PDB file of C-alpha atoms and ligand atoms in Angstrom:
ATOM      1  CA  MET J  42     -61.289  -2.967  41.266  1.00 61.00           C
ATOM      2  CA  THR J  43     -58.144  -2.942  43.380  1.00 85.00           C
ATOM      3  CA  ALA J  44     -56.472  -0.066  45.161  1.00 93.00           C
ATOM      4  CA  THR J  45     -53.812   1.957  43.383  1.00 98.00           C
ATOM      5  CA  VAL J  46     -50.979   4.013  44.862  1.00 98.00           C
ATOM      6  CA  GLY J  47     -49.185   7.264  44.086  1.00 98.00           C
ATOM      7  CA  THR J  48     -46.707   9.675  45.619  1.00 98.00           C
ATOM      8  CA  GLY J  49     -46.093  13.427  45.651  1.00 98.00           C
ATOM      9  CA  LEU J  50     -43.344  15.550  47.221  1.00 98.00           C
ATOM     10  CA  GLY J  51     -43.515  18.551  49.512  1.00 97.00           C
ATOM     11  CA  LYS J  52     -41.768  21.761  48.503  1.00 96.00           C
ATOM     12  CA  VAL J  53     -40.127  24.818  49.895  1.00 97.00           C
ATOM     13  CA  ILE J  54     -40.041  28.217  48.196  1.00 97.00           C
ATOM     14  CA  LEU J  55     -36.532  29.602  48.651  1.00 97.00           C
ATOM     15  CA  LEU J  56     -37.249  32.936  46.965  1.00 98.00           C
ATOM     16  CA  GLY J  57     -40.106  34.547  45.057  1.00 98.00           C
ATOM     17  CA  GLU J  58     -43.344  33.647  46.862  1.00 97.00           C
ATOM     18  CA  HIS J  59     -46.152  36.097  46.052  1.00 97.00           C
ATOM     19  CA  ALA J  60     -44.033  37.542  43.219  1.00 97.00           C
ATOM     20  CA  VAL J  61     -44.703  34.278  41.346  1.00 96.00           C
ATOM     21  CA  VAL J  62     -48.447  35.027  41.412  1.00 95.00           C
ATOM     22  CA  TYR J  63     -47.740  38.072  39.194  1.00 96.00           C
ATOM     23  CA  GLY J  64     -45.575  36.290  36.642  1.00 96.00           C
ATOM     24  CA  HIS J  65     -42.178  36.773  38.299  1.00 97.00           C
ATOM     25  CA  PRO J  66     -39.959  33.714  38.781  1.00 97.00           C
ATOM     26  CA  ALA J  67     -39.646  31.864  42.075  1.00 97.00           C
ATOM     27  CA  LEU J  68     -36.831  29.572  43.161  1.00 97.00           C
ATOM     28  CA  ALA J  69     -38.086  26.438  44.858  1.00 97.00           C
ATOM     29  CA  GLY J  70     -37.050  22.912  45.680  1.00 96.00           C
ATOM     30  CA  ALA J  71     -38.798  19.662  46.422  1.00 97.00           C
ATOM     31  CA  LEU J  72     -38.446  18.262  49.925  1.00 96.00           C
ATOM     32  CA  ALA J  73     -37.376  14.749  50.790  1.00 94.00           C
ATOM     33  CA  LEU J  74     -40.785  14.589  52.501  1.00 96.00           C
ATOM     34  CA  GLY J  75     -44.161  14.006  50.936  1.00 97.00           C
ATOM     35  CA  VAL J  76     -47.339  12.014  50.703  1.00 98.00           C
ATOM     36  CA  ARG J  77     -48.050   8.434  49.626  1.00 98.00           C
ATOM     37  CA  VAL J  78     -51.652   7.529  48.926  1.00 98.00           C
ATOM     38  CA  ARG J  79     -53.683   4.396  48.445  1.00 98.00           C
ATOM     39  CA  VAL J  80     -56.862   5.060  46.470  1.00 98.00           C
ATOM     40  CA  GLU J  81     -59.807   2.752  45.852  1.00 98.00           C
ATOM     41  CA  PRO J  82     -63.290   3.148  44.446  1.00 97.00           C
ATOM     42  CA  ALA J  83     -65.805   3.399  47.289  1.00 97.00           C
ATOM     43  CA  PRO J  84     -69.558   3.903  47.621  1.00 96.00           C
ATOM     44  CA  GLN J  85     -68.958   7.120  49.621  1.00 97.00           C
ATOM     45  CA  PRO J  86     -65.972   9.466  49.252  1.00 98.00           C
ATOM     46  CA  ARG J  87     -63.541   9.540  52.169  1.00 98.00           C
ATOM     47  CA  VAL J  88     -60.102  11.086  52.807  1.00 98.00           C
ATOM     48  CA  VAL J  89     -57.979   9.908  55.725  1.00 98.00           C
ATOM     49  CA  VAL J  90     -54.546  11.359  56.521  1.00 98.00           C
ATOM     50  CA  PRO J  91     -53.672  10.263  60.069  1.00 98.00           C
ATOM     51  CA  ALA J  92     -50.500  12.379  60.238  1.00 98.00           C
ATOM     52  CA  TRP J  93     -52.601  15.510  59.661  1.00 97.00           C
ATOM     53  CA  GLY J  94     -55.442  14.458  61.956  1.00 97.00           C
ATOM     54  CA  LEU J  95     -57.701  14.392  58.893  1.00 97.00           C
ATOM     55  CA  ALA J  96     -60.553  11.887  58.444  1.00 98.00           C
ATOM     56  CA  VAL J  97     -63.419  13.401  56.438  1.00 98.00           C
ATOM     57  CA  ASP J  98     -66.235  12.419  54.129  1.00 97.00           C
ATOM     58  CA  ASP J  99     -67.025  15.913  52.909  1.00 95.00           C
ATOM     59  CA  GLY J 100     -65.385  19.339  52.733  1.00 96.00           C
ATOM     60  CA  ALA J 101     -62.405  20.680  50.783  1.00 96.00           C
ATOM     61  CA  ALA J 102     -60.281  17.522  50.698  1.00 97.00           C
ATOM     62  CA  VAL J 103     -63.141  15.420  49.352  1.00 98.00           C
ATOM     63  CA  ALA J 104     -64.057  18.120  46.808  1.00 98.00           C
ATOM     64  CA  ALA J 105     -60.399  18.304  45.715  1.00 98.00           C
ATOM     65  CA  ILE J 106     -60.250  14.540  45.117  1.00 98.00           C
ATOM     66  CA  ALA J 107     -63.474  14.763  43.085  1.00 98.00           C
ATOM     67  CA  ALA J 108     -61.976  17.601  40.989  1.00 98.00           C
ATOM     68  CA  ILE J 109     -58.849  15.529  40.302  1.00 98.00           C
ATOM     69  CA  ALA J 110     -60.924  12.499  39.317  1.00 98.00           C
ATOM     70  CA  ALA J 111     -63.084  14.655  37.026  1.00 98.00           C
ATOM     71  CA  ALA J 112     -59.998  16.141  35.365  1.00 98.00           C
ATOM     72  CA  LEU J 113     -58.816  12.617  34.605  1.00 98.00           C
ATOM     73  CA  GLY J 114     -62.209  11.522  33.307  1.00 97.00           C
ATOM     74  CA  ARG J 115     -62.765   9.124  36.214  1.00 97.00           C
ATOM     75  CA  THR J 116     -66.293   8.596  37.457  1.00 95.00           C
ATOM     76  CA  GLY J 117     -67.549   7.388  40.830  1.00 95.00           C
ATOM     77  CA  SER J 118     -66.225   8.209  44.279  1.00 97.00           C
ATOM     78  CA  PHE J 119     -62.986   7.205  45.955  1.00 98.00           C
ATOM     79  CA  ALA J 120     -61.564   6.448  49.364  1.00 98.00           C
ATOM     80  CA  VAL J 121     -58.090   7.926  49.857  1.00 98.00           C
ATOM     81  CA  HIS J 122     -55.745   6.857  52.643  1.00 98.00           C
ATOM     82  CA  ALA J 123     -52.519   8.858  52.849  1.00 98.00           C
ATOM     83  CA  ASP J 124     -49.257   8.406  54.722  1.00 98.00           C
ATOM     84  CA  ALA J 125     -47.761  11.894  55.006  1.00 98.00           C
ATOM     85  CA  THR J 126     -44.252  12.829  56.100  1.00 97.00           C
ATOM     86  CA  VAL J 127     -44.637  16.506  55.132  1.00 97.00           C
ATOM     87  CA  PRO J 128     -46.449  18.608  57.762  1.00 94.00           C
ATOM     88  CA  SER J 129     -49.736  20.192  56.752  1.00 93.00           C
ATOM     89  CA  ARG J 130     -50.679  23.892  56.785  1.00 87.00           C
ATOM     90  CA  ALA J 131     -47.096  25.128  56.986  1.00 90.00           C
ATOM     91  CA  GLY J 132     -46.481  26.382  53.430  1.00 90.00           C
ATOM     92  CA  LEU J 133     -44.565  23.234  52.561  1.00 94.00           C
ATOM     93  CA  GLY J 134     -46.796  22.085  49.714  1.00 94.00           C
ATOM     94  CA  SER J 135     -48.692  19.418  51.624  1.00 95.00           C
ATOM     95  CA  SER J 136     -51.953  19.834  49.707  1.00 95.00           C
ATOM     96  CA  ALA J 137     -50.154  19.738  46.338  1.00 97.00           C
ATOM     97  CA  ALA J 138     -48.257  16.604  47.434  1.00 98.00           C
ATOM     98  CA  LEU J 139     -51.618  14.997  48.257  1.00 98.00           C
ATOM     99  CA  CYS J 140     -53.184  16.113  44.959  1.00 98.00           C
ATOM    100  CA  VAL J 141     -50.235  14.855  42.898  1.00 98.00           C
ATOM    101  CA  ALA J 142     -50.214  11.514  44.714  1.00 98.00           C
ATOM    102  CA  VAL J 143     -53.950  11.095  44.082  1.00 98.00           C
ATOM    103  CA  ALA J 144     -53.649  12.115  40.406  1.00 98.00           C
ATOM    104  CA  ARG J 145     -50.978   9.461  39.937  1.00 98.00           C
ATOM    105  CA  ALA J 146     -52.976   6.815  41.791  1.00 98.00           C
ATOM    106  CA  LEU J 147     -55.987   7.644  39.586  1.00 98.00           C
ATOM    107  CA  GLY J 148     -53.927   6.929  36.479  1.00 97.00           C
ATOM    108  CA  ALA J 149     -52.538  10.255  35.215  1.00 98.00           C
ATOM    109  CA  ALA J 150     -50.489   9.197  32.210  1.00 96.00           C
ATOM    110  CA  ASP J 151     -47.439  11.439  32.585  1.00 97.00           C
ATOM    111  CA  ASP J 152     -46.084  14.461  34.469  1.00 96.00           C
ATOM    112  CA  ALA J 153     -48.068  16.977  32.412  1.00 96.00           C
ATOM    113  CA  ALA J 154     -51.357  15.128  33.002  1.00 98.00           C
ATOM    114  CA  THR J 155     -50.472  14.737  36.678  1.00 98.00           C
ATOM    115  CA  GLU J 156     -49.827  18.479  37.064  1.00 97.00           C
ATOM    116  CA  ALA J 157     -53.022  19.472  35.260  1.00 97.00           C
ATOM    117  CA  ALA J 158     -55.229  17.148  37.307  1.00 98.00           C
ATOM    118  CA  ALA J 159     -53.495  17.999  40.597  1.00 98.00           C
ATOM    119  CA  GLN J 160     -53.857  21.718  39.864  1.00 98.00           C
ATOM    120  CA  ALA J 161     -57.647  21.200  39.599  1.00 98.00           C
ATOM    121  CA  GLY J 162     -57.493  19.811  43.143  1.00 98.00           C
ATOM    122  CA  GLU J 163     -55.261  22.657  44.359  1.00 96.00           C
ATOM    123  CA  GLN J 164     -57.778  25.190  43.042  1.00 95.00           C
ATOM    124  CA  VAL J 165     -60.341  23.697  45.424  1.00 95.00           C
ATOM    125  CA  PHE J 166     -57.955  24.238  48.347  1.00 92.00           C
ATOM    126  CA  HIS J 167     -56.400  27.569  47.380  1.00 87.00           C
ATOM    127  CA  GLY J 168     -58.444  29.426  44.734  1.00 85.00           C
ATOM    128  CA  ASN J 169     -56.037  30.224  41.902  1.00 83.00           C
ATOM    129  CA  PRO J 170     -52.569  29.063  42.976  1.00 86.00           C
ATOM    130  CA  SER J 171     -49.602  29.748  40.721  1.00 88.00           C
ATOM    131  CA  GLY J 172     -48.863  26.065  40.071  1.00 92.00           C
ATOM    132  CA  ILE J 173     -45.436  26.089  41.700  1.00 92.00           C
ATOM    133  CA  ASP J 174     -46.492  23.561  44.346  1.00 94.00           C
ATOM    134  CA  VAL J 175     -47.799  20.943  41.913  1.00 96.00           C
ATOM    135  CA  ALA J 176     -44.781  21.402  39.616  1.00 95.00           C
ATOM    136  CA  LEU J 177     -42.385  20.596  42.465  1.00 96.00           C
ATOM    137  CA  ALA J 178     -44.610  17.883  43.939  1.00 97.00           C
ATOM    138  CA  THR J 179     -44.639  16.173  40.536  1.00 97.00           C
ATOM    139  CA  ARG J 180     -41.152  16.724  39.207  1.00 95.00           C
ATOM    140  CA  GLY J 181     -38.958  16.990  42.284  1.00 96.00           C
ATOM    141  CA  GLY J 182     -35.547  18.655  42.107  1.00 95.00           C
ATOM    142  CA  LEU J 183     -34.794  22.345  42.347  1.00 95.00           C
ATOM    143  CA  GLY J 184     -35.609  25.034  39.843  1.00 95.00           C
ATOM    144  CA  LEU J 185     -37.121  28.300  38.765  1.00 97.00           C
ATOM    145  CA  PHE J 186     -40.876  28.411  38.222  1.00 96.00           C
ATOM    146  CA  SER J 187     -42.877  31.100  36.525  1.00 96.00           C
ATOM    147  CA  ARG J 188     -46.498  31.206  35.406  1.00 93.00           C
ATOM    148  CA  GLY J 189     -45.437  31.876  31.830  1.00 91.00           C
ATOM    149  CA  SER J 190     -42.605  29.361  31.462  1.00 93.00           C
ATOM    150  CA  GLY J 191     -43.524  26.679  34.001  1.00 92.00           C
ATOM    151  CA  PHE J 192     -40.740  24.812  35.775  1.00 94.00           C
ATOM    152  CA  THR J 193     -37.108  25.100  34.642  1.00 95.00           C
ATOM    153  CA  PRO J 194     -34.965  22.592  36.545  1.00 95.00           C
ATOM    154  CA  LEU J 195     -31.520  23.609  37.767  1.00 94.00           C
ATOM    155  CA  ALA J 196     -28.764  21.007  37.760  1.00 87.00           C
ATOM    156  CA  LEU J 197     -27.716  21.546  41.370  1.00 85.00           C
ATOM    157  CA  PRO J 198     -27.022  18.976  44.073  1.00 87.00           C
ATOM    158  CA  SER J 199     -29.565  18.725  46.873  1.00 90.00           C
ATOM    159  CA  PHE J 200     -28.670  20.463  50.144  1.00 93.00           C
ATOM    160  CA  ALA J 201     -29.910  20.640  53.714  1.00 96.00           C
ATOM    161  CA  LEU J 202     -32.178  23.359  55.070  1.00 97.00           C
ATOM    162  CA  VAL J 203     -33.539  23.829  58.561  1.00 98.00           C
ATOM    163  CA  ILE J 204     -37.285  24.397  58.762  1.00 98.00           C
ATOM    164  CA  GLY J 205     -38.958  25.893  61.835  1.00 98.00           C
ATOM    165  CA  LEU J 206     -42.724  25.831  62.299  1.00 97.00           C
ATOM    166  CA  SER J 207     -44.293  28.931  63.844  1.00 97.00           C
ATOM    167  CA  GLY J 208     -47.364  26.970  64.903  1.00 95.00           C
ATOM    168  CA  GLU J 209     -49.456  29.881  63.603  1.00 94.00           C
ATOM    169  CA  PRO J 210     -52.182  28.924  61.135  1.00 87.00           C
ATOM    170  CA  ARG J 211     -51.758  30.089  57.585  1.00 87.00           C
ATOM    171  CA  ASP J 212     -54.281  31.096  54.929  1.00 88.00           C
ATOM    172  CA  THR J 213     -52.714  31.274  51.472  1.00 88.00           C
ATOM    173  CA  ALA J 214     -55.783  32.612  49.664  1.00 87.00           C
ATOM    174  CA  ALA J 215     -56.224  35.403  52.254  1.00 93.00           C
ATOM    175  CA  ARG J 216     -52.565  36.460  52.081  1.00 95.00           C
ATOM    176  CA  VAL J 217     -52.630  36.438  48.263  1.00 94.00           C
ATOM    177  CA  ALA J 218     -55.765  38.613  48.490  1.00 95.00           C
ATOM    178  CA  ASP J 219     -53.944  41.001  50.875  1.00 97.00           C
ATOM    179  CA  VAL J 220     -51.199  41.524  48.301  1.00 97.00           C
ATOM    180  CA  ALA J 221     -53.776  42.005  45.538  1.00 97.00           C
ATOM    181  CA  ARG J 222     -55.400  44.763  47.640  1.00 98.00           C
ATOM    182  CA  GLN J 223     -52.022  46.441  48.136  1.00 98.00           C
ATOM    183  CA  ARG J 224     -51.506  46.415  44.373  1.00 98.00           C
ATOM    184  CA  THR J 225     -54.718  48.446  44.125  1.00 98.00           C
ATOM    185  CA  SER J 226     -54.049  50.842  47.002  1.00 98.00           C
ATOM    186  CA  ARG J 227     -50.321  51.456  46.369  1.00 98.00           C
ATOM    187  CA  PRO J 228     -49.527  49.950  42.960  1.00 98.00           C
ATOM    188  CA  ALA J 229     -46.056  51.360  42.276  1.00 98.00           C
ATOM    189  CA  GLU J 230     -44.637  50.446  45.684  1.00 98.00           C
ATOM    190  CA  THR J 231     -46.185  46.953  45.678  1.00 98.00           C
ATOM    191  CA  ASP J 232     -44.970  46.164  42.171  1.00 98.00           C
ATOM    192  CA  ARG J 233     -41.490  47.385  43.108  1.00 98.00           C
ATOM    193  CA  LEU J 234     -41.414  44.976  46.077  1.00 98.00           C
ATOM    194  CA  LEU J 235     -42.749  42.067  43.986  1.00 98.00           C
ATOM    195  CA  GLY J 236     -40.275  42.825  41.212  1.00 98.00           C
ATOM    196  CA  GLU J 237     -37.356  42.787  43.627  1.00 98.00           C
ATOM    197  CA  LEU J 238     -38.583  39.479  45.107  1.00 98.00           C
ATOM    198  CA  GLY J 239     -38.601  37.964  41.611  1.00 98.00           C
ATOM    199  CA  ALA J 240     -35.133  39.372  40.869  1.00 98.00           C
ATOM    200  CA  LEU J 241     -33.868  37.784  44.091  1.00 98.00           C
ATOM    201  CA  ALA J 242     -35.129  34.398  42.833  1.00 98.00           C
ATOM    202  CA  VAL J 243     -33.106  34.784  39.629  1.00 97.00           C
ATOM    203  CA  ALA J 244     -30.056  35.899  41.623  1.00 97.00           C
ATOM    204  CA  GLY J 245     -30.547  32.939  43.968  1.00 97.00           C
ATOM    205  CA  ALA J 246     -30.570  30.510  41.045  1.00 95.00           C
ATOM    206  CA  GLY J 247     -27.115  31.828  40.119  1.00 93.00           C
ATOM    207  CA  ALA J 248     -25.692  31.919  43.649  1.00 92.00           C
ATOM    208  CA  HIS J 249     -22.666  29.710  44.029  1.00 80.00           C
ATOM    209  CA  ASP J 250     -22.903  28.836  47.693  1.00 85.00           C
ATOM    210  CA  ALA J 251     -24.542  29.592  51.025  1.00 84.00           C
ATOM    211  CA  THR J 252     -22.466  32.749  51.409  1.00 88.00           C
ATOM    212  CA  GLY J 253     -24.030  34.044  48.211  1.00 93.00           C
ATOM    213  CA  LEU J 254     -27.554  32.778  48.845  1.00 96.00           C
ATOM    214  CA  GLY J 255     -27.891  33.677  52.534  1.00 97.00           C
ATOM    215  CA  PRO J 256     -28.119  37.484  52.181  1.00 97.00           C
ATOM    216  CA  LEU J 257     -30.698  37.060  49.412  1.00 98.00           C
ATOM    217  CA  LEU J 258     -32.881  35.101  51.842  1.00 98.00           C
ATOM    218  CA  ASP J 259     -32.545  37.812  54.487  1.00 98.00           C
ATOM    219  CA  ARG J 260     -33.434  40.526  51.966  1.00 98.00           C
ATOM    220  CA  ALA J 261     -36.477  38.560  50.771  1.00 98.00           C
ATOM    221  CA  HIS J 262     -37.725  38.326  54.347  1.00 98.00           C
ATOM    222  CA  GLU J 263     -37.439  42.132  54.648  1.00 98.00           C
ATOM    223  CA  LEU J 264     -39.412  42.635  51.450  1.00 98.00           C
ATOM    224  CA  LEU J 265     -42.099  40.145  52.518  1.00 98.00           C
ATOM    225  CA  ALA J 266     -42.272  42.027  55.825  1.00 98.00           C
ATOM    226  CA  GLN J 267     -42.846  45.274  53.899  1.00 98.00           C
ATOM    227  CA  LEU J 268     -45.749  43.514  52.179  1.00 98.00           C
ATOM    228  CA  GLY J 269     -47.187  42.806  55.629  1.00 98.00           C
ATOM    229  CA  LEU J 270     -46.666  39.052  55.358  1.00 98.00           C
ATOM    230  CA  THR J 271     -44.533  38.367  58.417  1.00 98.00           C
ATOM    231  CA  THR J 272     -45.568  38.011  62.067  1.00 98.00           C
ATOM    232  CA  PRO J 273     -43.632  38.607  65.305  1.00 98.00           C
ATOM    233  CA  THR J 274     -43.234  34.825  65.624  1.00 98.00           C
ATOM    234  CA  LEU J 275     -41.813  34.440  62.103  1.00 98.00           C
ATOM    235  CA  ASP J 276     -39.455  37.377  62.783  1.00 98.00           C
ATOM    236  CA  ARG J 277     -38.363  35.741  66.030  1.00 98.00           C
ATOM    237  CA  LEU J 278     -37.619  32.430  64.266  1.00 98.00           C
ATOM    238  CA  CYS J 279     -35.471  34.314  61.724  1.00 98.00           C
ATOM    239  CA  ALA J 280     -33.629  36.231  64.450  1.00 98.00           C
ATOM    240  CA  LEU J 281     -32.931  33.060  66.453  1.00 98.00           C
ATOM    241  CA  ALA J 282     -31.585  31.325  63.334  1.00 98.00           C
ATOM    242  CA  ARG J 283     -29.265  34.197  62.446  1.00 98.00           C
ATOM    243  CA  ALA J 284     -28.024  34.404  66.043  1.00 98.00           C
ATOM    244  CA  ALA J 285     -27.284  30.662  65.924  1.00 98.00           C
ATOM    245  CA  GLY J 286     -25.133  31.078  62.811  1.00 97.00           C
ATOM    246  CA  ALA J 287     -27.455  30.864  59.796  1.00 98.00           C
ATOM    247  CA  HIS J 288     -26.233  32.491  56.568  1.00 97.00           C
ATOM    248  CA  GLY J 289     -29.811  33.580  55.938  1.00 98.00           C
ATOM    249  CA  ALA J 290     -33.368  32.967  57.110  1.00 98.00           C
ATOM    250  CA  LYS J 291     -36.832  33.902  55.880  1.00 98.00           C
ATOM    251  CA  LEU J 292     -40.477  33.010  56.021  1.00 98.00           C
ATOM    252  CA  THR J 293     -41.448  30.588  53.267  1.00 97.00           C
ATOM    253  CA  GLY J 294     -44.761  30.309  51.467  1.00 94.00           C
ATOM    254  CA  ALA J 295     -47.706  32.608  51.892  1.00 93.00           C
ATOM    255  CA  GLY J 296     -46.668  34.028  55.281  1.00 96.00           C
ATOM    256  CA  GLY J 297     -48.871  35.276  58.105  1.00 96.00           C
ATOM    257  CA  GLY J 298     -47.828  32.064  59.870  1.00 96.00           C
ATOM    258  CA  GLY J 299     -46.465  28.765  58.630  1.00 95.00           C
ATOM    259  CA  ALA J 300     -42.746  28.066  58.391  1.00 97.00           C
ATOM    260  CA  VAL J 301     -39.351  29.734  58.344  1.00 98.00           C
ATOM    261  CA  LEU J 302     -36.353  28.308  56.501  1.00 98.00           C
ATOM    262  CA  ALA J 303     -32.725  28.777  57.473  1.00 98.00           C
ATOM    263  CA  LEU J 304     -29.614  28.074  55.427  1.00 97.00           C
ATOM    264  CA  ALA J 305     -26.707  27.071  57.636  1.00 96.00           C
ATOM    265  CA  PRO J 306     -24.312  24.493  56.190  1.00 96.00           C
ATOM    266  CA  GLY J 307     -22.666  22.625  59.052  1.00 95.00           C
ATOM    267  CA  ARG J 308     -24.744  24.512  61.629  1.00 97.00           C
ATOM    268  CA  GLU J 309     -28.108  22.845  60.991  1.00 98.00           C
ATOM    269  CA  GLU J 310     -28.251  21.075  64.353  1.00 98.00           C
ATOM    270  CA  ALA J 311     -27.445  24.320  66.189  1.00 98.00           C
ATOM    271  CA  ILE J 312     -30.281  26.179  64.446  1.00 98.00           C
ATOM    272  CA  ALA J 313     -32.765  23.370  65.102  1.00 98.00           C
ATOM    273  CA  ALA J 314     -31.670  23.259  68.759  1.00 98.00           C
ATOM    274  CA  ALA J 315     -32.099  27.047  69.144  1.00 98.00           C
ATOM    275  CA  TRP J 316     -35.634  26.848  67.770  1.00 98.00           C
ATOM    276  CA  ARG J 317     -36.574  23.825  69.864  1.00 98.00           C
ATOM    277  CA  ALA J 318     -35.206  25.518  72.992  1.00 98.00           C
ATOM    278  CA  ASP J 319     -37.706  28.290  72.308  1.00 97.00           C
ATOM    279  CA  GLY J 320     -40.564  25.802  71.991  1.00 97.00           C
ATOM    280  CA  PHE J 321     -40.795  25.562  68.201  1.00 98.00           C
ATOM    281  CA  THR J 322     -40.948  22.406  66.098  1.00 97.00           C
ATOM    282  CA  ALA J 323     -37.850  22.201  63.900  1.00 98.00           C
ATOM    283  CA  PHE J 324     -36.425  19.708  61.447  1.00 97.00           C
ATOM    284  CA  ILE J 325     -33.564  19.384  58.982  1.00 97.00           C
ATOM    285  CA  VAL J 326     -34.537  18.305  55.483  1.00 96.00           C
ATOM    286  CA  ASP J 327     -32.869  17.776  52.110  1.00 95.00           C
ATOM    287  CA  VAL J 328     -34.062  20.187  49.420  1.00 96.00           C
ATOM    288  CA  GLY J 329     -33.848  19.364  45.735  1.00 92.00           C
ATOM    289  CA  ALA J 330     -34.990  15.781  46.262  1.00 74.00           C
ATOM    290  CA  ALA J 331     -36.076  13.958  43.132  1.00 72.00           C
TER     291      ALA J 331
HETATM  292  O1  LIG R 265     -49.437  27.999  50.138  1.00 92.69           O
HETATM  293  P1  LIG R 265     -47.985  28.282  50.369  1.00 92.69           P
HETATM  294  O2  LIG R 265     -47.729  28.783  51.706  1.00 92.69           O
HETATM  295  O3  LIG R 265     -47.108  27.176  49.897  1.00 92.69           O
HETATM  296  O4  LIG R 265     -47.573  29.542  49.473  1.00 92.69           O
HETATM  297  C1  LIG R 265     -47.966  29.698  48.180  1.00 92.69           C
HETATM  298  C2  LIG R 265     -47.043  30.638  47.481  1.00 92.69           C
HETATM  299  C3  LIG R 265     -47.690  31.895  46.980  1.00 92.69           C
HETATM  300  O5  LIG R 265     -46.757  32.463  46.067  1.00 92.69           O
HETATM  301  C4  LIG R 265     -47.954  32.849  48.111  1.00 92.69           C
HETATM  302  C5  LIG R 265     -49.013  31.626  46.261  1.00 92.69           C
HETATM  303  C6  LIG R 265     -48.882  30.894  44.948  1.00 92.69           C
HETATM  304  O6  LIG R 265     -49.953  30.503  44.435  1.00 92.69           O
HETATM  305  O7  LIG R 265     -47.780  30.740  44.414  1.00 92.69           O
END
């Protein structure tokens, strides 16, 4: 049997991370970065992603591929070789991009089958993720996602964002567990914060331009900070971006490390330069890619 190929896109959550776990909407866009895989049946499972320094024959990545194959009714083991342009472990949907690419290469018939199979792989990596990453990795574009309604695309043109990497490791399942604990220890306050984060996502979907969206990003970062999800490094990245002219900046994804996004039409290079001058990795990327 010959090798087959598939692709999946990275994503960025503009507004609504963590809130989306509790049924609130999140606003997110696919990145013009992703993963392309080549998959072939093999006597022993293997996953190789040179860009992520990954070359394994057991562990989470191998178990995720097996879960995707099982969801699609495929038997046997597979060797996966992936070319990745999205960075890993930064909250940019790299694992979902990999899972979607593999689901497609293994013959998922359509977007719905791709999402279902890829979500089985994501559960190996992240426990019980909301599904926002696989929706964007599969469908591309920009839209509102909620656990109840799935992905609702927004007919908006793609736009540039600046992404800065803190270099701090990130653990989505642990941060989601932190928020769950806060919902037990201080339920009213935590639900108020999550509710406002979800409302910001809806407001963001209706924002007309960067002047409207920017303050919503700043406010979301404050709320995520109140949930204990920021770090001094993430705060510093946001402060540098604002000082360099961003309309808004926030952590994106689970927090506790990972990436910051900044919205700064016409000032993208200045933001990236400010971050790089401070030793951070920064790049400019189109969001809303299909
Ligand atoms: O894993 P990340 O960093 O892309 O973030 C996931 C977003 C959360 O809302 C925190 C979790 C989820 O399952 O949606």
